[in-house]
Each structure stands twice: as C-alpha cells, then as structure tokens.
Amino acid sequence: PNDASQLVVGTASGSVVHLSRFAGTVSPREYCIGPALGQRVAMVLHEQVGAAVSCIAFHPKLDDYFLVGYATGTIALFHTLSAMPLRKWEMVTSSLPSTATGFAPVSAVRWSTDSDSAFYVMDGAGQLCLWDLATSADSPILQLPLTVRGRTPEACDAPLLDVSSSLVRTAAPSIATADSDGS
C-alpha cells in the first residue's frame, strides 16, 4: 500500500489480509476472489479451502492497484479500496501434460516499469506471459515457454527463478531473460 504503516499478507486460504502496524482497523480488512470471510470459514470446516496466494505485486506508480497470483493459476487485479477484484484471469498453459487441468500455479507477478498497463506473470510450468491491458484485457499479448539450460524446469528439478520486470525488457518481437548465474 501507499501508506508505509500498512501491509498486506497473502494466506494459504486464498485471502489477502490488510493490516496496519499502528492503527486499529483498516478497510477493507481482506481482499479475496471468492466468498467473504464468514462463508469461507464455513467452507473450510467442510474441507473446501481456497487457492493459496503465491505472490503479490503493487503497481510501481499507481500504488492503489496490486496484482495477486494464486496456486490455482488465477491472477487478480485489486484496488486497495475494494475487497473484491476489479478483474481476474486464469493462466492456461499448454506446457502441462494433457492429463493436467491446464492451469499451472502462478509463481511470480511483476508490473512493468516501462508501461503502466503492462505486467509479467511466470507460472510453475515455466511459462512467462506479458499482459498489456491497454492492448488486450482478456489474454496475454505474449506467451513464452522458458527453459533452464535447454530443459523445462520440471525436467531438471530446478524451479525457475523469480521474474524481475527491471531485468525483463521487451523489444518487438523478442524478450530477454536471465537466471542468477547470468545464463
């Protein structure tokens, strides 16, 4: 949030809890893509748990907006004044086996530092997607399967490193990425 005394924490049940270090209460108290807190508690008692939050990224310039990535492959765009998302998307990946659901967990979301409407999403199947809401609000404008030394992350038992929008730059029609050892 734009107030340094406030923070947001993603939970395994799928909500993002909004807290203040000094003030008693903040509004909204939580952000979620599913049912409200009371309904979710009842669902948990019946073993229906929401999707875990895997990552959160605040917009670098428009600090009232933030993205949340979920373990189910969902991405949600929130405004700090609204408990429900402004928009949500499902990350469908073709790099999963045909028997899988088609959704890979979101492992990183980052806003572009070059464009206010663009953001990057990396999923657990090694796919990097570039979304530009000014171009298309429904789907990514670029999907790129990434590999680690020529193999998918699953094949070498090494997760892809976090994507950093300060390191990832687009230049039509290519995109450059790097891991921690510079390759």
Short mmCIF file of C-alpha atoms in Angstrom, two decimals:
data_model
loop_
_atom_site.label_atom_id
_atom_site.label_comp_id
_atom_site.label_asym_id
_atom_site.label_seq_id
_atom_site.Cartn_x
_atom_site.Cartn_y
_atom_site.Cartn_z
CA PRO A 1 0.00 0.00 0.00
CA ASN A 2 0.99 3.64 -0.35
CA ASP A 3 0.93 4.00 3.46
CA ALA A 4 4.15 2.57 4.94
CA SER A 5 2.35 1.69 8.17
CA GLN A 6 0.05 -0.73 6.32
CA LEU A 7 0.84 -4.13 4.89
CA VAL A 8 -0.85 -6.96 3.04
CA VAL A 9 -0.24 -10.66 3.69
CA GLY A 10 -1.27 -13.50 1.38
CA THR A 11 -2.70 -16.59 3.03
CA ALA A 12 -2.94 -20.29 2.23
CA SER A 13 -6.74 -19.98 2.24
CA GLY A 14 -6.67 -17.52 -0.67
CA SER A 15 -7.31 -14.20 1.00
CA VAL A 16 -5.00 -11.22 1.23
CA VAL A 17 -5.20 -9.78 4.74
CA HIS A 18 -4.86 -5.99 5.06
CA LEU A 19 -3.19 -4.91 8.31
CA SER A 20 -1.90 -1.76 9.96
CA ARG A 21 1.13 -1.57 12.23
CA PHE A 22 -0.27 1.31 14.29
CA ALA A 23 -3.96 1.94 13.57
CA GLY A 24 -6.62 -0.37 14.97
CA THR A 25 -8.55 -1.19 11.82
CA VAL A 26 -8.17 -0.74 8.08
CA SER A 27 -10.68 -1.07 5.31
CA PRO A 28 -11.12 -3.43 3.67
CA ARG A 29 -9.77 -5.98 6.17
CA GLU A 30 -9.17 -8.56 3.45
CA TYR A 31 -9.14 -8.95 -0.31
CA CYS A 32 -10.45 -12.17 -1.81
CA ILE A 33 -11.58 -13.62 -5.13
CA GLY A 34 -14.10 -15.96 -3.52
CA PRO A 35 -16.67 -15.85 -0.73
CA ALA A 36 -16.50 -13.44 2.18
CA LEU A 37 -14.66 -14.41 5.38
CA GLY A 38 -17.66 -15.90 7.24
CA GLN A 39 -18.65 -18.02 4.26
CA ARG A 40 -15.06 -19.17 3.78
CA VAL A 41 -14.78 -20.29 7.43
CA ALA A 42 -17.85 -22.47 6.91
CA MET A 43 -16.32 -23.84 3.69
CA VAL A 44 -13.02 -24.66 5.46
CA LEU A 45 -14.94 -26.64 8.05
CA HIS A 46 -16.28 -28.71 5.13
CA GLU A 47 -12.71 -29.05 3.71
CA GLN A 48 -13.22 -26.68 0.78
CA VAL A 49 -10.20 -24.43 1.02
CA GLY A 50 -9.49 -21.53 -1.33
CA ALA A 51 -6.47 -21.24 -3.55
CA ALA A 52 -3.27 -20.23 -1.75
CA VAL A 53 -1.83 -16.81 -2.54
CA SER A 54 1.58 -17.33 -4.14
CA CYS A 55 2.65 -13.74 -4.90
CA ILE A 56 1.60 -10.09 -4.66
CA ALA A 57 2.87 -7.07 -6.61
CA PHE A 58 1.91 -3.42 -6.12
CA HIS A 59 1.96 -1.12 -9.14
CA PRO A 60 5.17 0.98 -9.06
CA LYS A 61 3.39 4.25 -9.97
CA LEU A 62 -0.33 3.68 -9.36
CA ASP A 63 0.11 2.36 -5.83
CA ASP A 64 -3.59 1.81 -5.17
CA TYR A 65 -3.52 -1.14 -7.60
CA PHE A 66 -1.99 -4.54 -6.99
CA LEU A 67 -1.86 -7.97 -8.59
CA VAL A 68 -2.24 -11.27 -6.73
CA GLY A 69 -1.12 -14.64 -8.10
CA TYR A 70 -2.69 -17.86 -6.83
CA ALA A 71 -1.63 -21.50 -6.68
CA THR A 72 -4.53 -22.43 -8.99
CA GLY A 73 -3.23 -20.29 -11.85
CA THR A 74 -5.54 -17.34 -11.19
CA ILE A 75 -4.33 -13.75 -11.37
CA ALA A 76 -6.43 -10.98 -9.81
CA LEU A 77 -6.20 -7.20 -10.09
CA PHE A 78 -7.31 -5.34 -6.96
CA HIS A 79 -7.77 -1.72 -5.95
CA THR A 80 -6.90 -1.01 -2.32
CA LEU A 81 -10.40 0.34 -1.58
CA SER A 82 -12.27 -2.73 -2.88
CA ALA A 83 -12.35 -6.17 -1.22
CA MET A 84 -13.26 -7.87 -4.50
CA PRO A 85 -11.02 -7.89 -7.59
CA LEU A 86 -11.53 -5.45 -10.42
CA ARG A 87 -10.62 -8.23 -12.82
CA LYS A 88 -9.34 -11.81 -12.69
CA TRP A 89 -7.81 -14.17 -15.23
CA GLU A 90 -6.88 -17.85 -15.42
CA MET A 91 -3.36 -18.73 -16.58
CA VAL A 92 -3.93 -21.51 -19.08
CA THR A 93 -0.72 -23.22 -20.09
CA SER A 94 -0.08 -25.61 -22.92
CA SER A 95 3.17 -26.84 -21.37
CA LEU A 96 1.42 -29.12 -18.86
CA PRO A 97 0.73 -32.79 -19.63
CA SER A 98 -2.61 -33.37 -21.36
CA THR A 99 -3.97 -35.12 -18.25
CA ALA A 100 -3.43 -31.99 -16.13
CA THR A 101 -6.07 -29.33 -15.55
CA GLY A 102 -4.35 -26.84 -17.86
CA PHE A 103 -3.63 -24.45 -15.01
CA ALA A 104 -0.17 -24.04 -13.50
CA PRO A 105 0.41 -22.18 -10.23
CA VAL A 106 1.44 -18.56 -10.60
CA SER A 107 4.96 -18.24 -9.22
CA ALA A 108 5.58 -14.52 -9.86
CA VAL A 109 3.75 -11.38 -10.94
CA ARG A 110 5.53 -8.08 -11.68
CA TRP A 111 4.35 -4.78 -13.08
CA SER A 112 6.35 -3.38 -15.96
CA THR A 113 8.49 -0.39 -15.14
CA ASP A 114 8.13 0.79 -18.76
CA SER A 115 4.36 0.71 -19.24
CA ASP A 116 1.65 1.49 -16.67
CA SER A 117 -0.73 -1.05 -18.22
CA ALA A 118 1.69 -3.99 -18.61
CA PHE A 119 2.68 -6.77 -16.25
CA TYR A 120 4.55 -10.08 -16.35
CA VAL A 121 3.40 -13.42 -15.00
CA MET A 122 5.53 -16.53 -14.56
CA ASP A 123 3.83 -19.85 -13.86
CA GLY A 124 5.06 -23.07 -12.30
CA ALA A 125 5.26 -24.78 -15.70
CA GLY A 126 7.95 -22.38 -16.86
CA GLN A 127 5.81 -20.07 -18.96
CA LEU A 128 6.36 -16.31 -18.97
CA CYS A 129 3.41 -14.18 -20.07
CA LEU A 130 3.33 -10.48 -20.87
CA TRP A 131 -0.04 -8.84 -20.32
CA ASP A 132 -0.78 -5.33 -21.60
CA LEU A 133 -4.21 -4.20 -20.50
CA ALA A 134 -4.15 -1.31 -22.99
CA THR A 135 -3.83 -3.85 -25.83
CA SER A 136 -5.89 -6.78 -24.56
CA ALA A 137 -7.75 -7.08 -21.26
CA ASP A 138 -8.64 -10.73 -21.90
CA SER A 139 -5.37 -12.54 -22.61
CA PRO A 140 -1.60 -12.09 -22.59
CA ILE A 141 -0.07 -10.46 -25.65
CA LEU A 142 2.98 -12.73 -25.41
CA GLN A 143 3.44 -16.24 -24.01
CA LEU A 144 6.93 -17.63 -23.87
CA PRO A 145 7.88 -21.08 -22.57
CA LEU A 146 11.14 -20.76 -20.65
CA THR A 147 13.81 -23.38 -20.22
CA VAL A 148 16.78 -23.82 -17.92
CA ARG A 149 19.81 -24.75 -19.99
CA GLY A 150 17.61 -26.17 -22.75
CA ARG A 151 15.28 -28.15 -20.47
CA THR A 152 11.98 -27.33 -18.82
CA PRO A 153 12.17 -26.58 -15.08
CA GLU A 154 10.41 -29.88 -14.29
CA ALA A 155 12.96 -31.90 -16.31
CA CYS A 156 15.92 -30.58 -14.33
CA ASP A 157 14.18 -30.43 -10.92
CA ALA A 158 15.04 -26.75 -10.63
CA PRO A 159 12.39 -24.09 -10.30
CA LEU A 160 12.73 -21.05 -12.49
CA LEU A 161 13.97 -18.04 -10.63
CA ASP A 162 11.68 -15.15 -9.86
CA VAL A 163 10.99 -12.80 -12.75
CA SER A 164 12.05 -9.20 -12.26
CA SER A 165 10.48 -6.59 -14.50
CA SER A 166 13.61 -4.48 -14.13
CA LEU A 167 15.56 -7.31 -15.79
CA VAL A 168 12.97 -8.41 -18.32
CA ARG A 169 12.59 -5.99 -21.20
CA THR A 170 10.52 -6.43 -24.30
CA ALA A 171 11.60 -5.34 -27.75
CA ALA A 172 9.33 -6.49 -30.53
CA PRO A 173 9.42 -9.30 -31.37
CA SER A 174 11.78 -10.69 -28.70
CA ILE A 175 12.11 -10.92 -24.94
CA ALA A 176 15.25 -11.44 -22.87
CA THR A 177 15.52 -13.28 -19.54
CA ALA A 178 18.36 -14.33 -17.25
CA ASP A 179 18.85 -16.51 -14.19
CA SER A 180 21.12 -15.84 -11.22
CA ASP A 181 24.27 -17.17 -12.89
CA GLY A 182 23.73 -14.87 -15.89
CA SER A 183 22.78 -17.51 -18.43
#
